């Protein structure tokens, strides 16, 4: 969790809920991680761009990079948490 910014940790349960909704929809399971990644990047970008003073190309590129990395990490944590819950519920 040292890699995800503390202010973006709220995205993990939000993406989990989005994933639960996608699971209940007509969308094939194979697309859910990709859609969660895209949603994570979009939500991280909204936060990053709204809290940054973008005055130069360097700062804009850094904000884009931060959005992609944080969005993917949050989506990955969400999918990982979902898998932990599923595996804990299995009986072997």
PDB file of C-alpha atoms in Angstrom:
ATOM      1  CA  UNK A   1       0.000   0.000   0.000  1.00  0.00           C
ATOM      2  CA  UNK A   2       3.039   2.299   0.039  1.00  0.00           C
ATOM      3  CA  UNK A   3       2.695   2.675  -3.703  1.00  0.00           C
ATOM      4  CA  UNK A   4      -0.870   3.977  -3.732  1.00  0.00           C
ATOM      5  CA  UNK A   5      -1.259   7.565  -2.600  1.00  0.00           C
ATOM      6  CA  UNK A   6      -3.237   7.699   0.659  1.00  0.00           C
ATOM      7  CA  UNK A   7      -5.772  10.145  -0.787  1.00  0.00           C
ATOM      8  CA  UNK A   8      -6.500   7.711  -3.639  1.00  0.00           C
ATOM      9  CA  UNK A   9      -7.057   4.653  -1.426  1.00  0.00           C
ATOM     10  CA  UNK A  10     -10.759   5.518  -1.492  1.00  0.00           C
ATOM     11  CA  UNK A  11     -10.757   4.425  -5.136  1.00  0.00           C
ATOM     12  CA  UNK A  12     -10.202   0.775  -4.149  1.00  0.00           C
ATOM     13  CA  UNK A  13     -13.655   0.207  -2.588  1.00  0.00           C
ATOM     14  CA  UNK A  14     -15.262   2.437  -5.238  1.00  0.00           C
ATOM     15  CA  UNK A  15     -13.749   0.277  -7.985  1.00  0.00           C
ATOM     16  CA  UNK A  16     -14.801  -2.848  -6.089  1.00  0.00           C
ATOM     17  CA  UNK A  17     -18.399  -1.630  -6.150  1.00  0.00           C
ATOM     18  CA  UNK A  18     -18.129  -0.750  -9.834  1.00  0.00           C
ATOM     19  CA  UNK A  19     -16.773  -4.256 -10.462  1.00  0.00           C
ATOM     20  CA  UNK A  20     -19.671  -5.793  -8.545  1.00  0.00           C
ATOM     21  CA  UNK A  21     -22.088  -3.841 -10.705  1.00  0.00           C
ATOM     22  CA  UNK A  22     -20.283  -4.893 -13.881  1.00  0.00           C
ATOM     23  CA  UNK A  23     -20.368  -8.521 -12.745  1.00  0.00           C
ATOM     24  CA  UNK A  24     -24.160  -8.332 -12.448  1.00  0.00           C
ATOM     25  CA  UNK A  25     -24.513  -6.761 -15.901  1.00  0.00           C
ATOM     26  CA  UNK A  26     -24.379  -8.382 -19.327  1.00  0.00           C
ATOM     27  CA  UNK A  27     -20.658  -7.622 -19.685  1.00  0.00           C
ATOM     28  CA  UNK A  28     -18.406 -10.660 -20.097  1.00  0.00           C
ATOM     29  CA  UNK A  29     -16.149 -11.381 -17.100  1.00  0.00           C
ATOM     30  CA  UNK A  30     -13.000 -11.093 -19.197  1.00  0.00           C
ATOM     31  CA  UNK A  31     -13.683  -7.377 -19.806  1.00  0.00           C
ATOM     32  CA  UNK A  32     -14.251  -6.421 -16.174  1.00  0.00           C
ATOM     33  CA  UNK A  33     -10.547  -5.989 -15.191  1.00  0.00           C
ATOM     34  CA  UNK A  34      -9.951  -3.862 -18.290  1.00  0.00           C
ATOM     35  CA  UNK A  35     -12.986  -1.689 -17.560  1.00  0.00           C
ATOM     36  CA  UNK A  36     -11.948  -1.336 -13.913  1.00  0.00           C
ATOM     37  CA  UNK A  37      -8.486  -0.272 -15.038  1.00  0.00           C
ATOM     38  CA  UNK A  38      -9.967   2.361 -17.328  1.00  0.00           C
ATOM     39  CA  UNK A  39     -12.330   3.580 -14.589  1.00  0.00           C
ATOM     40  CA  UNK A  40      -9.438   3.710 -12.126  1.00  0.00           C
ATOM     41  CA  UNK A  41      -7.318   5.757 -14.521  1.00  0.00           C
ATOM     42  CA  UNK A  42     -10.209   8.117 -15.255  1.00  0.00           C
ATOM     43  CA  UNK A  43     -11.024   8.663 -11.564  1.00  0.00           C
ATOM     44  CA  UNK A  44      -7.346   9.077 -10.652  1.00  0.00           C
ATOM     45  CA  UNK A  45      -6.974  11.582 -13.513  1.00  0.00           C
ATOM     46  CA  UNK A  46      -9.936  13.601 -12.268  1.00  0.00           C
ATOM     47  CA  UNK A  47      -8.358  13.795  -8.821  1.00  0.00           C
ATOM     48  CA  UNK A  48      -4.825  14.451 -10.097  1.00  0.00           C
ATOM     49  CA  UNK A  49      -5.784  17.189 -12.534  1.00  0.00           C
ATOM     50  CA  UNK A  50      -8.160  18.877 -10.109  1.00  0.00           C
ATOM     51  CA  UNK A  51      -5.550  19.085  -7.349  1.00  0.00           C
ATOM     52  CA  UNK A  52      -2.520  20.075  -9.441  1.00  0.00           C
ATOM     53  CA  UNK A  53      -1.286  23.362 -10.767  1.00  0.00           C
ATOM     54  CA  UNK A  54      -0.358  22.446 -14.302  1.00  0.00           C
ATOM     55  CA  UNK A  55       1.892  25.186 -15.559  1.00  0.00           C
ATOM     56  CA  UNK A  56       4.291  23.322 -17.826  1.00  0.00           C
ATOM     57  CA  UNK A  57       4.411  20.299 -20.113  1.00  0.00           C
ATOM     58  CA  UNK A  58       6.537  18.535 -17.546  1.00  0.00           C
ATOM     59  CA  UNK A  59       3.828  18.896 -14.900  1.00  0.00           C
ATOM     60  CA  UNK A  60       1.101  17.797 -17.329  1.00  0.00           C
ATOM     61  CA  UNK A  61       3.050  14.689 -18.336  1.00  0.00           C
ATOM     62  CA  UNK A  62       3.742  13.906 -14.688  1.00  0.00           C
ATOM     63  CA  UNK A  63       0.021  14.223 -13.916  1.00  0.00           C
ATOM     64  CA  UNK A  64      -0.853  11.859 -16.783  1.00  0.00           C
ATOM     65  CA  UNK A  65       1.758   9.343 -15.616  1.00  0.00           C
ATOM     66  CA  UNK A  66       0.546   9.593 -12.025  1.00  0.00           C
ATOM     67  CA  UNK A  67      -3.060   9.085 -13.123  1.00  0.00           C
ATOM     68  CA  UNK A  68      -2.255   5.961 -15.111  1.00  0.00           C
ATOM     69  CA  UNK A  69      -0.072   4.387 -12.424  1.00  0.00           C
ATOM     70  CA  UNK A  70      -2.413   5.194  -9.544  1.00  0.00           C
ATOM     71  CA  UNK A  71      -5.496   4.109 -11.505  1.00  0.00           C
ATOM     72  CA  UNK A  72      -3.961   0.763 -12.445  1.00  0.00           C
ATOM     73  CA  UNK A  73      -2.704   0.152  -8.892  1.00  0.00           C
ATOM     74  CA  UNK A  74      -6.115   0.939  -7.396  1.00  0.00           C
ATOM     75  CA  UNK A  75      -7.884  -1.301  -9.918  1.00  0.00           C
ATOM     76  CA  UNK A  76      -5.380  -4.076  -9.215  1.00  0.00           C
ATOM     77  CA  UNK A  77      -5.930  -3.765  -5.480  1.00  0.00           C
ATOM     78  CA  UNK A  78      -9.676  -3.914  -6.041  1.00  0.00           C
ATOM     79  CA  UNK A  79      -9.477  -7.072  -8.166  1.00  0.00           C
ATOM     80  CA  UNK A  80      -7.016  -8.631  -5.712  1.00  0.00           C
ATOM     81  CA  UNK A  81      -9.365  -7.893  -2.803  1.00  0.00           C
ATOM     82  CA  UNK A  82     -12.259  -9.446  -4.725  1.00  0.00           C
ATOM     83  CA  UNK A  83     -10.223 -12.583  -5.364  1.00  0.00           C
ATOM     84  CA  UNK A  84      -9.220 -12.803  -1.692  1.00  0.00           C
ATOM     85  CA  UNK A  85     -12.880 -12.703  -0.686  1.00  0.00           C
ATOM     86  CA  UNK A  86     -13.798 -15.362  -3.246  1.00  0.00           C
ATOM     87  CA  UNK A  87     -10.962 -17.670  -2.227  1.00  0.00           C
ATOM     88  CA  UNK A  88     -11.726 -17.276   1.471  1.00  0.00           C
ATOM     89  CA  UNK A  89     -15.277 -18.441   0.805  1.00  0.00           C
ATOM     90  CA  UNK A  90     -14.224 -21.628  -1.006  1.00  0.00           C
ATOM     91  CA  UNK A  91     -14.171 -24.970   0.719  1.00  0.00           C
ATOM     92  CA  UNK A  92     -11.557 -27.503  -0.245  1.00  0.00           C
TER      93      UNK A  92
END
